[in-house]
Coordinates of C-alpha atoms and ligand atoms in Angstrom, one line a residue:
X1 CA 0.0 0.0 0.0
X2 CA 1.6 3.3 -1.3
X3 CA 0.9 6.9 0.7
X4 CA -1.2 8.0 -2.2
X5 CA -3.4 5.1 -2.0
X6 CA -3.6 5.4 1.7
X7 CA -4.8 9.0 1.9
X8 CA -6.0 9.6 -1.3
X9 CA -9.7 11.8 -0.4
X10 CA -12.8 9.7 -0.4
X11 CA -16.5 10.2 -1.4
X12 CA -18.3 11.1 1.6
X13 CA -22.0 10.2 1.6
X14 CA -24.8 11.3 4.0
X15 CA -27.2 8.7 3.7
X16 CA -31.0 10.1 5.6
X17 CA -32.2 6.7 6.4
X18 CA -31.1 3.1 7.4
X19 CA -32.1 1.6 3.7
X20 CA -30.1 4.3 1.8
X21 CA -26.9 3.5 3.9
X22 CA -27.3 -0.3 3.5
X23 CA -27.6 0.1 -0.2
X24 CA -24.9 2.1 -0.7
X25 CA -23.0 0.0 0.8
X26 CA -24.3 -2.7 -1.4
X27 CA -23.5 -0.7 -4.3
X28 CA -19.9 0.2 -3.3
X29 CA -19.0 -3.0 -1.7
X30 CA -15.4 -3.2 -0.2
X31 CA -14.5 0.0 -1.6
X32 CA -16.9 1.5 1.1
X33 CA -17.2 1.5 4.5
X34 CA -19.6 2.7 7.6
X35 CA -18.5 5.5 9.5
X36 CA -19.8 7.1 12.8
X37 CA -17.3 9.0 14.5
X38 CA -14.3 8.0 12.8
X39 CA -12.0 7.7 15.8
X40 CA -11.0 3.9 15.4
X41 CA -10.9 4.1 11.2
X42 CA -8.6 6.9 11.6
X43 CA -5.9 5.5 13.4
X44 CA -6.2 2.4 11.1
X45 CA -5.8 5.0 8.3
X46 CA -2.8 6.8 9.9
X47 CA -1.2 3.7 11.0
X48 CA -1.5 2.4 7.5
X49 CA -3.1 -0.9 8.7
X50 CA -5.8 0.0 6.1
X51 CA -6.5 2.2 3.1
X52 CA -8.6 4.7 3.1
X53 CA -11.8 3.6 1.1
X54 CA -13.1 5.1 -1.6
X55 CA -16.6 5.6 0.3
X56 CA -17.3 6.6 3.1
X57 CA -21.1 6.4 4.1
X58 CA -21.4 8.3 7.7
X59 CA -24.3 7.4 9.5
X60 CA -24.5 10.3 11.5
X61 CA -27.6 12.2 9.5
X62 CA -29.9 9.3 9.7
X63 CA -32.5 9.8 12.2
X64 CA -33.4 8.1 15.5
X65 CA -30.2 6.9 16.2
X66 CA -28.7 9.7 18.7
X67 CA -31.3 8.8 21.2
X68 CA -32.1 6.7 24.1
X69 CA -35.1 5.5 24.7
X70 CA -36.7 3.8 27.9
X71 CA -39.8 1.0 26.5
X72 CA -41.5 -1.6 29.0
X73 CA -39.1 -4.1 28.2
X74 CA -35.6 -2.1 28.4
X75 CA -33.4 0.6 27.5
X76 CA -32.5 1.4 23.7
X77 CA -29.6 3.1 22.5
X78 CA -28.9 4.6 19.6
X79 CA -25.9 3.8 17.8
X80 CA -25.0 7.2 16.6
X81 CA -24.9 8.0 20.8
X82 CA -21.8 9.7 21.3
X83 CA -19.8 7.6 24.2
X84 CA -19.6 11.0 26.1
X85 CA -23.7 11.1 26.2
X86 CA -23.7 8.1 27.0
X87 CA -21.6 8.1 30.3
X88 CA -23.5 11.5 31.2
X89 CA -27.1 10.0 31.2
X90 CA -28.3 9.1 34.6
X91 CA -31.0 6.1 33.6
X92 CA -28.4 4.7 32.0
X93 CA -25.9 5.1 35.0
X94 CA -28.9 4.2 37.5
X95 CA -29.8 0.8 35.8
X96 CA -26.7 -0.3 34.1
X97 CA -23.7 0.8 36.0
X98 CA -21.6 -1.4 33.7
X99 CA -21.6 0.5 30.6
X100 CA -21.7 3.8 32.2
X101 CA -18.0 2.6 33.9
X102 CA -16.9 0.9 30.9
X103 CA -17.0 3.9 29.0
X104 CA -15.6 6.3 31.6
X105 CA -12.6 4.2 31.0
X106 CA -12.5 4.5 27.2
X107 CA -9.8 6.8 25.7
X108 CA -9.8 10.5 26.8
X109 CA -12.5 13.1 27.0
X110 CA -12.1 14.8 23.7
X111 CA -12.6 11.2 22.1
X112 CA -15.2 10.4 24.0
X113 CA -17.3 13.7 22.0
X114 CA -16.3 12.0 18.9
X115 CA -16.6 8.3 19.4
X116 CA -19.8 6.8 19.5
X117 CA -21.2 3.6 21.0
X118 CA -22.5 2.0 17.5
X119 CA -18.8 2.2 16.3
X120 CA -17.4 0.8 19.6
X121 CA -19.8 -2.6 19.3
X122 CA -19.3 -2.7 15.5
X123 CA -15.6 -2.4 15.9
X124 CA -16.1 -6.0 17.6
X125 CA -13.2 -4.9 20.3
X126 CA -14.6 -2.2 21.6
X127 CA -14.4 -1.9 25.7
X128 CA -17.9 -1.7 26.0
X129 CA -18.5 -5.1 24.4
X130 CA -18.2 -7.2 28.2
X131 CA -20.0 -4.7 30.2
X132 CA -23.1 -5.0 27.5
X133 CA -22.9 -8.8 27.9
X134 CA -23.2 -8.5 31.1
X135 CA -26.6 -7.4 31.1
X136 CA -27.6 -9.5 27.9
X137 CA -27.6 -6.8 25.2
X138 CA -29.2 -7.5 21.7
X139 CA -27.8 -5.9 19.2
X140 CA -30.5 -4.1 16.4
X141 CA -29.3 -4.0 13.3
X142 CA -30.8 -3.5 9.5
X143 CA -30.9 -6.0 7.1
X144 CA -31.6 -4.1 3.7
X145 CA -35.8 -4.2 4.3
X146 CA -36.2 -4.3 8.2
X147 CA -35.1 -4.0 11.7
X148 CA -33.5 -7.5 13.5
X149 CA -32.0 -8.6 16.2
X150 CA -30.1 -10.9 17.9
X151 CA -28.6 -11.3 21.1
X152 CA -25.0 -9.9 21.5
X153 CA -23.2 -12.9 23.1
X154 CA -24.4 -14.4 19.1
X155 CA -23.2 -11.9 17.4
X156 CA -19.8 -12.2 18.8
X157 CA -19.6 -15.8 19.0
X158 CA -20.3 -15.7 15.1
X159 CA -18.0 -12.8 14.6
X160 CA -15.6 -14.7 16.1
X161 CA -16.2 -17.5 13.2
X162 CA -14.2 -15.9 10.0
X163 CA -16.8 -18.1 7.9
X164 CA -19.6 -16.5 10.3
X165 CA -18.6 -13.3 10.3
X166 CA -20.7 -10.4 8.0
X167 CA -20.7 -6.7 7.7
X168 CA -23.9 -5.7 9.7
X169 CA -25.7 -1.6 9.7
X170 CA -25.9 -1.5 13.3
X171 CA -28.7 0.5 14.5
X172 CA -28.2 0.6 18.4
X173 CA -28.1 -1.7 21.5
X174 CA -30.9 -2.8 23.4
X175 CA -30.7 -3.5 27.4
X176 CA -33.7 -5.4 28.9
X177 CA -34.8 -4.9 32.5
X178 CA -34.6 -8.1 34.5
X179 CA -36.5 -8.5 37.6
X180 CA -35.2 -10.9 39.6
X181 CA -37.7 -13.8 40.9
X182 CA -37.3 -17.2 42.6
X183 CA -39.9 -20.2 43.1
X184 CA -40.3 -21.4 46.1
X185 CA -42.6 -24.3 47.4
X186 CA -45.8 -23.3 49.8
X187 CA -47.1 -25.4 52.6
X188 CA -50.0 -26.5 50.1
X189 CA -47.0 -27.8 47.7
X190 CA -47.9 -25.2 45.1
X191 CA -45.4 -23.4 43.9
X192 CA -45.2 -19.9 44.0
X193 CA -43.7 -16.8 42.3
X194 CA -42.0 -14.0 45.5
X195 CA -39.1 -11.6 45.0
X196 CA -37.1 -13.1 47.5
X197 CA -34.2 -10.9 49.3
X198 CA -31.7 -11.2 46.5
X199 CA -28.3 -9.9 46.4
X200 CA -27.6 -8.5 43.0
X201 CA -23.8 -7.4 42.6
X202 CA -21.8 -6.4 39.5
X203 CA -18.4 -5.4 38.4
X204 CA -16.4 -3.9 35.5
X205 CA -12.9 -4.1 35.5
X206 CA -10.6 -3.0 32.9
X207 CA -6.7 -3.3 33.1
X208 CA -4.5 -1.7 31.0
X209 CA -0.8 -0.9 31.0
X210 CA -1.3 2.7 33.3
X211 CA -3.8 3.8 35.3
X212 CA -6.0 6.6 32.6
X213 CA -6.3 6.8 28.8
X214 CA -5.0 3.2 28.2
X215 CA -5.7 0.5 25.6
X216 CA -7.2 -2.5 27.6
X217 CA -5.4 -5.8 28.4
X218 CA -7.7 -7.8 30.2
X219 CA -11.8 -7.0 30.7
X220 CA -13.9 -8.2 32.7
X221 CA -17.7 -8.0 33.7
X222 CA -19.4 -9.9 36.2
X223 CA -23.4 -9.6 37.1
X224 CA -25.3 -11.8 39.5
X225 CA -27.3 -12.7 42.3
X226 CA -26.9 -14.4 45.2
X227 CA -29.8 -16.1 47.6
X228 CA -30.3 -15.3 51.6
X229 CA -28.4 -18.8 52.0
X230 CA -25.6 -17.3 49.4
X231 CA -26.5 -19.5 46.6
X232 CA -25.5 -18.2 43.1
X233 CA -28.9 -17.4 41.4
X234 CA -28.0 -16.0 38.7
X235 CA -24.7 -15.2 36.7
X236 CA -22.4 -13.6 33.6
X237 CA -19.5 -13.5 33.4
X238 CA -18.0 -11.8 30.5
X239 CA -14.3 -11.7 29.4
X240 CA -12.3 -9.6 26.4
X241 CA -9.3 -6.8 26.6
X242 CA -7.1 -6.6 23.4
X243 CA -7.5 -7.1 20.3
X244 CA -9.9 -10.1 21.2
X245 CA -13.5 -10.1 20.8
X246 CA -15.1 -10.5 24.2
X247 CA -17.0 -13.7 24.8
X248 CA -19.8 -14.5 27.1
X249 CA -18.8 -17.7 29.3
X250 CA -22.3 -19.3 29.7
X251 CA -21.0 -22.8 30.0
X252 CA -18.6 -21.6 33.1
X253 CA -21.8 -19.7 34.2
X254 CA -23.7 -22.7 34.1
X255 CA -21.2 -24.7 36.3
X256 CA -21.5 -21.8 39.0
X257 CA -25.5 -21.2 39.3
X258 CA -27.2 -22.9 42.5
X259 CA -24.1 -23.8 44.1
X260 CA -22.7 -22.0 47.2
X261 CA -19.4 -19.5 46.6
X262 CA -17.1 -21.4 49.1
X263 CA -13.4 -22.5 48.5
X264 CA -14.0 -25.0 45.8
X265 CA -16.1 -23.1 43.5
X266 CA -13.8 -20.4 43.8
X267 CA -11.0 -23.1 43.0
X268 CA -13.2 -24.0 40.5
X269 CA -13.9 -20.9 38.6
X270 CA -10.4 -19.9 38.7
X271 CA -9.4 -23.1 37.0
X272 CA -11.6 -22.8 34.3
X273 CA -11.1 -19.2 33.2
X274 CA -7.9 -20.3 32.5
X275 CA -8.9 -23.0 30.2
X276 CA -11.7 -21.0 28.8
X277 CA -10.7 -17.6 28.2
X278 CA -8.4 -17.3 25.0
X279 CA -6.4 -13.6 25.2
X280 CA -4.1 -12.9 22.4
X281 CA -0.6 -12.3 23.3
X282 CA 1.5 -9.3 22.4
X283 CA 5.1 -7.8 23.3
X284 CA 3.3 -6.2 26.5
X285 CA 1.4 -9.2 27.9
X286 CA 1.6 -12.5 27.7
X287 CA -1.4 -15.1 27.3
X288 CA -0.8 -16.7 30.7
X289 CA -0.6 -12.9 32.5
X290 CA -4.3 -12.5 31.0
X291 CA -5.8 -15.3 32.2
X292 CA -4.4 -14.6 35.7
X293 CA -5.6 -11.6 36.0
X294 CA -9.0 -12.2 34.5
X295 CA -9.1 -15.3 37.0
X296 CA -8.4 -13.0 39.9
X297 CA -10.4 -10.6 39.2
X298 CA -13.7 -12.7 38.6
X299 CA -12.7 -14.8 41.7
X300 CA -12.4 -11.5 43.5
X301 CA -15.5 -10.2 42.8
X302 CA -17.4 -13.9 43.6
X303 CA -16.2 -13.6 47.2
X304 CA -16.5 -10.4 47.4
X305 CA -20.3 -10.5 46.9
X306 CA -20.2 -13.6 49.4
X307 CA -18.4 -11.7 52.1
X308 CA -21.0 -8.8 51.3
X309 CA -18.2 -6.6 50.1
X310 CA -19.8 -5.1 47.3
Ligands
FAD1 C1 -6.4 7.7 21.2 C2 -7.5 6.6 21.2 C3 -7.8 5.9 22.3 C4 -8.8 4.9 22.2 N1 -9.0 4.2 23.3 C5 -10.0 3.2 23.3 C6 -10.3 2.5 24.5 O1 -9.7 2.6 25.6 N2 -11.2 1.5 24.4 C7 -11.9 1.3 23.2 O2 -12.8 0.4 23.2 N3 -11.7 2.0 22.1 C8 -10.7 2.9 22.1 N4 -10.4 3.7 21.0 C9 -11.1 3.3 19.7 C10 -12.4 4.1 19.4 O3 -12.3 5.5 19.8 C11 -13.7 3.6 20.1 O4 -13.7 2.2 19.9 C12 -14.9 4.2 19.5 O5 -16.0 3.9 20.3 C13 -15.2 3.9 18.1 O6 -16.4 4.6 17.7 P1 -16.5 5.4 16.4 O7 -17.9 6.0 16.3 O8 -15.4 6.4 16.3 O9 -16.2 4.3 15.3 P2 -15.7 4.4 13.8 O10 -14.2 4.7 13.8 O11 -16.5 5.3 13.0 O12 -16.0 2.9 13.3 C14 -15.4 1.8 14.0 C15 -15.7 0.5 13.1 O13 -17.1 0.2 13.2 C16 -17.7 0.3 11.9 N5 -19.0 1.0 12.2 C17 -19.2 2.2 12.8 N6 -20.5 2.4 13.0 C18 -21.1 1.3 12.5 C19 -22.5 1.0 12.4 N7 -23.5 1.8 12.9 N8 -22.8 -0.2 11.7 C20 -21.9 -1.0 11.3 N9 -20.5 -0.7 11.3 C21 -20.2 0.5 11.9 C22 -16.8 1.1 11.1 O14 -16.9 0.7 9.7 C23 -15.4 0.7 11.6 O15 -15.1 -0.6 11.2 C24 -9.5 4.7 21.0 C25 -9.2 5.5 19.9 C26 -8.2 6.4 20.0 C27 -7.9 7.3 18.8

């Protein structure tokens, strides 16, 4: 790749509506690409990882998608939501914490105006990604006639499939309220529905190579809830950092719910992050440093919610 190729100017286009994007992209193909804020396309740009496309189609005129919006079944954000308006809205920081601190931790401020959180899911490695898994994000994306979705922890999973993986419009993210219920048995043997006193906890973690403006190396999300007796209810755990594409561990998850968090399931869970979670190496970290710290920090947050730390 020569400089001229790499800077050479592009077409911008300003498509008004999902269909016109999608189809220009259909007509341009590889020689086009989506663009919201531009902040992780320009450094492949400058880096010369990749040429600059012919097209660009930004997304940012079509309408509805700089908005969240609160619906009976959860919270919908639009991909065009700057990561800074994101972190600033208080329903989102009220109900999930996760992705409010996930992207407090993303680049700097200035960024952060640009950036928006339908480039940071499409990018596949964005540091949002675990903390969105957490609380069992779908993803809404266009599919040349309509509106679909599909559940996050799927679209990664077939992302991480080269054979799998396709070039999606993403529209935005949407975060479903879950109220927490358990089923217990009456004196009459009938079972009945009751909010029982559960304890829900949940963590972010990222950690990088300093302590502000840093690319991740490990990420980590946790979300659960634990019984009155301390029996794991329910569970996520999510895992990414790098250049890896975060991954939801629901086997792992299933291994931990309605069992106690004593010594041994501690044990346990530590053991098996280390088989399941697959960081790539680089000169800074090594596999083996990754899984440690992912291992420690899930573990960490386990007992802490046990111990009633949170
Ligand atoms: C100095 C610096 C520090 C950074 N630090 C971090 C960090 O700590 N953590 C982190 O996660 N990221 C970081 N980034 C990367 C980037 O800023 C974020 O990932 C950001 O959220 C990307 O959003 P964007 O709107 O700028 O995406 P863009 O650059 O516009 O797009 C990113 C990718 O997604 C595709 N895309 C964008 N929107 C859509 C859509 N709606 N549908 C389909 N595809 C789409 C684009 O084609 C491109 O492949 C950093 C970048 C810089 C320059």
């Amino acid at each position: 790749m020569n400089v001229q190729e790499t800077m050479a100017s592009p077409l911008v286009w300003h498509p008004q509506t999902p269909a016109e994007a999608w189809l220009m992209k259909q007509t341009y193909g590889t020689e086009a690409v989506y663009i919201s804020g531009g902040t992780l396309l320009r450094t492949h740009w400058e880096s010369g990882t990749a040429a600059m496309p012919k097209h660009l189609i930004d997304l940012s005129a079509i309408k509805g998608l700089n908005e969240i919006r609160v619906g009976e079944a959860g919270l919908q954000i639009g991909g065009q939501m700057s990561l800074q308006a994101c972190r600033t809205n208080d329903f989102l920081k009220r109900h999930f914490p996760m992705v409010t601190e996930a992207i407090r931790l993303i680049a700097a401020p200035s960024i952060r105006q640009l950036a928006t959180i339908g480039g940071n899911v499409a990018s596949l490695i964005g540091d949002s990604l675990p903390a969105l898994l957490g609380y069992d994000a779908e993803v809404i994306w266009f599919n040349g006639t309509a509106e679909q979705r599909i559940l996050l922890a799927d679209w990664l999973r077939l992302a991480n499939d080269p054979s799998q993986r396709t070039e999606r419009l993403l529209l935005g993210i949407q975060l479903p309220f879950n109220e927490l219920t358990e089923t217990v048995g009456d004196e009459a043997g009938i079972d009945q529905v009751v909010i029982s006193k559960i304890k829900r906890f949940c963590a972010y973690h990222k950690v990088g190579r300093r302590e502000a403006f840093t690319p991740s190396v490990v990420t980590v999300a946790i979300n659960g809830a634990l019984s009155d007796s301390g029996i794991v209810n329910e569970i996520r755990i999510a895992l990414g950092g790098g250049q890896m594409i975060p991954l939801r561990h629901e086997d792992l998850e299933k291994e931990i719910i309605g069992k106690s968090v004593d010594t041994p399931l501690l044990q346990h869970v530590y053991n098996r992050i280390f088989q399941l979670y697959e960081p790539r190496e680089d000169l800074f970290a090594s596999a083996a440093y990754r899984k440690q710290t992912a291992a420690n920090l899930i573990v960490t947050e386990l007992w802490k919610a046990a111990k009633n730390e949170t």
